[in-house]
Short mmCIF file of C-alpha atoms in Angstrom, two decimals:
data_model
loop_
_atom_site.label_atom_id
_atom_site.label_comp_id
_atom_site.label_asym_id
_atom_site.label_seq_id
_atom_site.Cartn_x
_atom_site.Cartn_y
_atom_site.Cartn_z
CA UNK A 624 0.00 0.00 0.00
CA UNK A 625 1.32 3.45 -0.80
CA UNK A 626 2.01 5.62 2.22
CA UNK A 627 0.09 8.59 3.40
CA UNK A 628 -2.42 9.24 6.11
CA UNK A 629 -5.39 8.81 3.77
CA UNK A 630 -4.18 5.37 2.69
CA UNK A 631 -3.49 4.41 6.31
CA UNK A 632 -6.96 5.59 7.33
CA UNK A 633 -8.60 3.59 4.53
CA UNK A 634 -6.82 0.40 5.61
CA UNK A 635 -7.70 0.94 9.27
CA UNK A 636 -11.33 1.59 8.29
CA UNK A 637 -11.37 -1.60 6.22
CA UNK A 638 -9.89 -3.67 9.06
CA UNK A 639 -12.24 -2.10 11.61
CA UNK A 640 -15.32 -2.66 9.45
CA UNK A 641 -14.60 -6.38 9.30
CA UNK A 642 -13.63 -6.50 12.98
CA UNK A 643 -16.86 -4.75 13.93
CA UNK A 644 -18.88 -7.24 11.90
CA UNK A 645 -17.08 -10.12 13.62
CA UNK A 646 -17.74 -8.63 17.06
CA UNK A 647 -21.41 -8.05 16.25
CA UNK A 648 -21.91 -11.53 14.80
CA UNK A 649 -20.37 -13.14 17.88
CA UNK A 650 -22.26 -10.93 20.33
CA UNK A 651 -19.06 -9.43 21.73
CA UNK A 652 -19.56 -6.14 23.58
CA UNK A 653 -16.29 -4.74 22.21
CA UNK A 654 -14.11 -5.00 19.12
CA UNK A 655 -11.13 -6.92 20.46
CA UNK A 656 -7.65 -7.54 19.13
CA UNK A 657 -8.86 -11.00 18.09
CA UNK A 658 -11.38 -9.36 15.75
CA UNK A 659 -8.63 -7.16 14.31
CA UNK A 660 -6.73 -10.32 13.30
CA UNK A 661 -9.69 -11.41 11.18
CA UNK A 662 -9.90 -7.92 9.72
CA UNK A 663 -6.22 -8.08 8.80
CA UNK A 664 -6.61 -11.40 7.06
CA UNK A 665 -9.52 -10.22 4.94
CA UNK A 666 -8.13 -6.77 4.10
CA UNK A 667 -7.20 -5.80 0.56
CA UNK A 668 -3.58 -5.43 1.70
CA UNK A 669 -2.09 -8.96 1.54
CA UNK A 670 0.80 -8.47 3.97
CA UNK A 671 -0.91 -10.12 6.99
CA UNK A 672 -1.85 -13.13 4.87
CA UNK A 673 1.75 -13.33 3.64
CA UNK A 674 3.06 -13.10 7.21
CA UNK A 675 0.89 -16.05 8.28
CA UNK A 676 1.28 -18.13 5.11
CA UNK A 677 3.87 -20.45 6.66
CA UNK A 678 1.51 -21.12 9.58
CA UNK A 679 -1.33 -21.91 7.15
CA UNK A 680 -3.66 -19.57 9.01
CA UNK A 681 -6.55 -17.77 7.37
CA UNK A 682 -9.64 -15.96 8.63
CA UNK A 683 -11.64 -19.20 8.91
CA UNK A 684 -8.94 -20.76 11.07
CA UNK A 685 -8.92 -17.69 13.31
CA UNK A 686 -12.71 -17.82 13.72
CA UNK A 687 -12.52 -21.51 14.66
CA UNK A 688 -9.68 -20.89 17.12
CA UNK A 689 -11.57 -17.97 18.64
CA UNK A 690 -14.59 -20.22 19.20
CA UNK A 691 -12.38 -22.81 20.91
CA UNK A 692 -10.71 -20.18 23.11
CA UNK A 693 -14.05 -18.70 24.14
CA UNK A 694 -15.49 -22.17 24.83
CA UNK A 695 -12.55 -22.91 27.13
CA UNK A 696 -13.04 -19.57 28.88
CA UNK A 697 -16.70 -20.37 29.52
CA UNK A 698 -15.75 -23.78 30.90
CA UNK A 699 -13.14 -22.21 33.20
CA UNK A 700 -15.66 -19.64 34.38
CA UNK A 701 -18.35 -22.25 34.98
CA UNK A 702 -16.12 -24.18 37.41
CA UNK A 703 -14.84 -21.03 39.10
CA UNK A 704 -17.27 -20.16 41.90
CA UNK A 705 -16.03 -16.57 41.91
CA UNK A 706 -16.05 -16.01 38.15
CA UNK A 707 -19.01 -14.55 36.34
CA UNK A 708 -20.09 -15.48 32.84
CA UNK A 709 -21.93 -13.00 30.65
CA UNK A 710 -25.46 -14.06 29.81
CA UNK A 711 -25.00 -16.04 26.57
CA UNK A 712 -28.56 -15.13 25.53
CA UNK A 713 -28.02 -11.40 25.83
CA UNK A 714 -27.86 -9.43 22.62
CA UNK A 715 -25.36 -6.65 22.09
CA UNK A 716 -27.10 -3.71 20.51
CA UNK A 717 -25.53 -0.82 18.67
CA UNK A 718 -21.98 -0.50 17.52
CA UNK A 719 -19.45 -2.29 19.72
CA UNK A 720 -16.76 -0.03 21.10
CA UNK A 721 -13.06 -0.60 20.61
CA UNK A 722 -11.54 -2.50 23.53
CA UNK A 723 -8.44 -1.20 25.28
CA UNK A 724 -6.31 -3.99 23.80
CA UNK A 725 -7.54 -3.28 20.26
CA UNK A 726 -6.85 0.45 20.69
CA UNK A 727 -3.35 -0.38 21.93
CA UNK A 728 -2.82 -2.66 18.93
CA UNK A 729 -3.79 0.07 16.47
CA UNK A 730 -1.52 2.59 18.22
CA UNK A 731 1.40 0.14 18.13
CA UNK A 732 0.72 -0.71 14.47
CA UNK A 733 1.03 2.98 13.64
CA UNK A 734 4.44 3.07 15.34
CA UNK A 735 5.51 -0.06 13.45
CA UNK A 736 4.36 1.44 10.16
CA UNK A 737 6.66 4.40 10.61
CA UNK A 738 9.64 2.06 10.39
CA UNK A 739 8.94 1.39 6.71
CA UNK A 740 7.64 4.63 5.30
CA UNK A 741 6.86 5.56 2.54
CA UNK A 742 4.98 2.29 2.23
CA UNK A 743 2.71 3.23 5.10
CA UNK A 744 0.55 1.11 7.33
CA UNK A 745 0.16 -2.52 6.32
CA UNK A 746 -2.17 -5.18 7.66
CA UNK A 747 0.94 -7.06 8.84
CA UNK A 748 1.73 -4.12 11.16
CA UNK A 749 -1.59 -4.68 12.91
CA UNK A 750 -1.00 -8.44 13.01
CA UNK A 751 2.49 -8.02 14.50
CA UNK A 752 1.11 -5.59 17.08
CA UNK A 753 -1.40 -8.27 18.10
CA UNK A 754 1.39 -10.88 18.25
CA UNK A 755 3.38 -8.64 20.59
CA UNK A 756 0.61 -8.98 23.17
CA UNK A 757 1.23 -11.85 25.56
CA UNK A 758 -2.12 -11.83 27.35
CA UNK A 759 -5.74 -11.76 26.33
CA UNK A 760 -8.03 -13.54 23.95
CA UNK A 761 -6.05 -12.66 20.82
CA UNK A 762 -2.85 -14.07 22.34
CA UNK A 763 -4.71 -17.27 23.21
CA UNK A 764 -6.06 -17.48 19.66
CA UNK A 765 -2.57 -17.17 18.17
CA UNK A 766 -1.31 -19.80 20.64
CA UNK A 767 -4.20 -22.12 19.77
CA UNK A 768 -3.28 -21.79 16.09
CA UNK A 769 0.40 -22.48 16.80
CA UNK A 770 1.44 -19.19 15.21
CA UNK A 771 5.19 -18.71 15.33
CA UNK A 772 5.43 -15.22 16.82
CA UNK A 773 9.17 -15.03 16.17
CA UNK A 774 8.54 -15.58 12.47
CA UNK A 775 6.09 -12.66 12.56
CA UNK A 776 8.68 -10.48 14.28
CA UNK A 777 11.27 -11.54 11.70
CA UNK A 778 8.77 -10.65 8.96
CA UNK A 779 8.33 -7.24 10.60
CA UNK A 780 12.08 -6.67 10.69
CA UNK A 781 12.52 -7.87 7.10
CA UNK A 782 9.75 -5.60 5.81
CA UNK A 783 11.32 -2.67 7.67
CA UNK A 784 14.67 -3.42 6.00
CA UNK A 785 16.43 -4.25 9.26
#
């Protein structure tokens, strides 16, 4: 993708539109970093798909892994007498807000994108920013998929010319 704020904004809007749809379809109250991964893999910019090609991960695999991770979380919560589980029959109405982890991912992706200007923001920047997180649902999804984080970091460094 050619650099420039307008191009960066278009890519972020594209990723967020898909992520929002994923959050809404799953009933999530927020757009999480895990939804951003799906947005990256369906974006017109192919860099995230290229970064995950060796792991044979696509958006369908991420959706399946997310379902497994959430199922395990519900099971953990159901045996934890202190934990609370959201009502699975509740419906999230309106536009889901951006979670703190997703906002942090987008901010970090912007920093990463500056390392390879003039190309600008790429979907792989968002993916790498997610991979840098060690906690949370998105991290569990990447672990469930067996994603090699070091390979993603190497891809980041290669694309930045380091």
